[in-house]
């Protein structure tokens, strides 16, 4: 007796292999995005405030002019004052960090120091898909209509006062 495979048997084998490949491809695509969160994660701005003439940090020097509880923000004219977080990093030193952004592609941060409006920071967000998951990240800021800062990820912006 010879082992022969009928043409209809080959068709069924081909069909089964094709279906399995499609299922595997769908599972792989789902696995790539399995770690993506469905929520928008706010991005952050790292900054220090320095004297425009001397460059001395006005909050974190040996003789600070202001204390960290004297700074707050209004984001997009919300009614709530938001205080930045103080961070210390080996590579970036001591600095402020504020998280914001999300659905709005543009907006503004009003910065108050000792009760006085010091900075109006206009910001622009952009989509970033480099991690495989969609994220809305800070693209650029414009401080008081002049100073423009880009490439903000993992660096501290110096705001001069």
Short mmCIF file of C-alpha atoms in Angstrom, two decimals:
data_model
loop_
_atom_site.label_atom_id
_atom_site.label_comp_id
_atom_site.label_asym_id
_atom_site.label_seq_id
_atom_site.Cartn_x
_atom_site.Cartn_y
_atom_site.Cartn_z
CA UNK A 1 0.00 0.00 0.00
CA UNK A 2 1.31 3.39 -0.94
CA UNK A 3 0.90 6.42 1.27
CA UNK A 4 -0.80 8.99 -0.87
CA UNK A 5 -2.27 12.28 0.11
CA UNK A 6 -5.30 13.39 -1.78
CA UNK A 7 -5.63 16.85 -3.24
CA UNK A 8 -8.55 17.60 -0.95
CA UNK A 9 -6.40 16.61 2.04
CA UNK A 10 -3.72 19.11 0.95
CA UNK A 11 -6.34 21.84 0.63
CA UNK A 12 -7.54 21.17 4.19
CA UNK A 13 -3.95 21.16 5.53
CA UNK A 14 -3.21 24.44 3.75
CA UNK A 15 -6.40 25.99 5.09
CA UNK A 16 -5.64 24.92 8.67
CA UNK A 17 -2.04 26.23 8.48
CA UNK A 18 -3.28 29.56 7.04
CA UNK A 19 -5.84 30.00 9.82
CA UNK A 20 -3.23 29.22 12.47
CA UNK A 21 -0.84 31.80 10.95
CA UNK A 22 -3.55 34.48 11.02
CA UNK A 23 -4.39 33.68 14.64
CA UNK A 24 -0.69 33.79 15.59
CA UNK A 25 -0.29 37.13 13.82
CA UNK A 26 -3.27 38.62 15.70
CA UNK A 27 -1.95 37.31 19.03
CA UNK A 28 1.47 38.82 18.34
CA UNK A 29 -0.04 42.23 17.50
CA UNK A 30 -2.09 42.13 20.71
CA UNK A 31 1.00 41.21 22.73
CA UNK A 32 2.93 44.22 21.40
CA UNK A 33 0.29 46.61 22.77
CA UNK A 34 -0.56 44.60 25.88
CA UNK A 35 1.51 46.92 28.10
CA UNK A 36 -0.12 50.10 26.79
CA UNK A 37 -2.37 51.85 29.25
CA UNK A 38 -5.68 53.12 27.89
CA UNK A 39 -5.31 56.36 29.90
CA UNK A 40 -3.35 59.46 28.94
CA UNK A 41 -0.24 59.79 31.12
CA UNK A 42 0.79 63.40 31.83
CA UNK A 43 4.24 64.50 30.74
CA UNK A 44 6.56 66.54 32.96
CA UNK A 45 8.56 69.73 32.82
CA UNK A 46 11.77 69.91 34.86
CA UNK A 47 13.04 73.39 35.68
CA UNK A 48 15.07 75.64 37.93
CA UNK A 49 14.60 79.36 38.47
CA UNK A 50 17.81 81.35 38.33
CA UNK A 51 18.84 84.98 38.65
CA UNK A 52 19.07 86.43 35.12
CA UNK A 53 22.26 88.37 35.97
CA UNK A 54 24.24 85.95 38.16
CA UNK A 55 22.76 82.58 37.16
CA UNK A 56 22.38 81.66 40.84
CA UNK A 57 19.53 79.31 41.63
CA UNK A 58 16.87 81.27 43.52
CA UNK A 59 15.41 78.21 45.30
CA UNK A 60 18.19 75.62 45.71
CA UNK A 61 21.39 77.62 46.33
CA UNK A 62 23.19 77.85 49.68
CA UNK A 63 21.40 81.16 50.29
CA UNK A 64 18.02 80.81 48.53
CA UNK A 65 15.90 83.89 47.90
CA UNK A 66 12.65 81.88 47.99
CA UNK A 67 11.39 78.75 49.72
CA UNK A 68 9.79 75.90 47.79
CA UNK A 69 6.38 76.62 49.29
CA UNK A 70 6.38 80.07 47.59
CA UNK A 71 5.85 78.71 44.07
CA UNK A 72 2.65 77.44 42.46
CA UNK A 73 1.03 77.10 39.05
CA UNK A 74 -2.31 77.53 37.38
CA UNK A 75 -2.63 75.15 34.43
CA UNK A 76 -4.87 76.34 31.60
CA UNK A 77 -6.62 78.76 34.00
CA UNK A 78 -7.92 75.98 36.26
CA UNK A 79 -9.07 77.21 39.64
CA UNK A 80 -6.66 75.00 41.60
CA UNK A 81 -3.12 76.00 42.51
CA UNK A 82 -0.63 73.23 41.78
CA UNK A 83 2.74 73.06 43.51
CA UNK A 84 5.70 71.51 41.71
CA UNK A 85 7.54 68.56 43.21
CA UNK A 86 11.19 68.91 44.26
CA UNK A 87 13.38 66.21 42.68
CA UNK A 88 17.05 65.40 43.13
CA UNK A 89 18.96 63.42 40.55
CA UNK A 90 22.63 62.53 40.22
CA UNK A 91 22.68 63.69 36.61
CA UNK A 92 20.26 66.64 36.83
CA UNK A 93 20.80 67.93 40.37
CA UNK A 94 18.03 69.44 42.48
CA UNK A 95 15.14 70.85 40.45
CA UNK A 96 11.38 71.30 40.27
CA UNK A 97 9.10 68.95 38.34
CA UNK A 98 5.51 69.58 37.33
CA UNK A 99 3.29 67.09 35.49
CA UNK A 100 0.65 68.28 33.05
CA UNK A 101 -0.74 67.75 29.61
CA UNK A 102 -2.92 65.07 28.21
CA UNK A 103 -5.75 65.73 25.82
CA UNK A 104 -5.01 69.42 25.10
CA UNK A 105 -2.44 69.92 22.34
CA UNK A 106 -1.70 73.46 23.55
CA UNK A 107 -2.17 75.38 26.76
CA UNK A 108 -0.56 77.63 29.32
CA UNK A 109 1.08 77.43 32.72
CA UNK A 110 0.99 80.54 34.87
CA UNK A 111 3.80 80.52 37.40
CA UNK A 112 3.41 82.49 40.63
CA UNK A 113 6.34 83.10 42.96
CA UNK A 114 5.70 84.79 46.33
CA UNK A 115 2.17 85.62 45.14
CA UNK A 116 3.28 87.42 41.98
CA UNK A 117 2.83 86.18 38.39
CA UNK A 118 6.36 85.67 37.07
CA UNK A 119 5.98 83.45 34.01
CA UNK A 120 3.35 82.70 31.43
CA UNK A 121 4.52 79.48 29.79
CA UNK A 122 2.73 78.47 26.60
CA UNK A 123 3.16 74.78 25.83
CA UNK A 124 2.62 72.51 22.85
CA UNK A 125 2.14 68.75 23.09
CA UNK A 126 2.74 66.12 20.38
CA UNK A 127 2.05 62.44 19.85
CA UNK A 128 4.94 60.06 20.48
CA UNK A 129 4.78 56.44 19.36
CA UNK A 130 8.46 55.50 19.83
CA UNK A 131 7.65 53.04 22.63
CA UNK A 132 4.94 51.28 20.62
CA UNK A 133 2.27 52.89 22.80
CA UNK A 134 0.74 56.25 21.97
CA UNK A 135 1.82 58.97 24.42
CA UNK A 136 1.17 62.68 24.39
CA UNK A 137 4.45 64.41 25.30
CA UNK A 138 5.65 67.96 25.80
CA UNK A 139 7.02 69.26 22.49
CA UNK A 140 8.01 72.85 23.26
CA UNK A 141 7.46 75.75 25.61
CA UNK A 142 7.56 79.49 25.13
CA UNK A 143 8.27 81.54 28.25
CA UNK A 144 6.79 85.06 28.55
CA UNK A 145 6.51 85.30 24.77
CA UNK A 146 10.28 85.05 24.26
CA UNK A 147 12.43 82.15 25.49
CA UNK A 148 11.63 79.02 23.45
CA UNK A 149 12.69 75.57 24.68
CA UNK A 150 12.48 72.28 22.76
CA UNK A 151 13.85 68.77 23.34
CA UNK A 152 12.60 68.86 26.91
CA UNK A 153 12.82 65.17 27.80
CA UNK A 154 15.30 64.39 30.58
CA UNK A 155 16.70 67.89 30.97
CA UNK A 156 16.20 70.86 33.29
CA UNK A 157 15.05 74.15 31.76
CA UNK A 158 16.47 77.32 33.33
CA UNK A 159 13.86 80.02 33.83
CA UNK A 160 15.50 83.41 34.36
CA UNK A 161 14.13 85.96 36.79
#
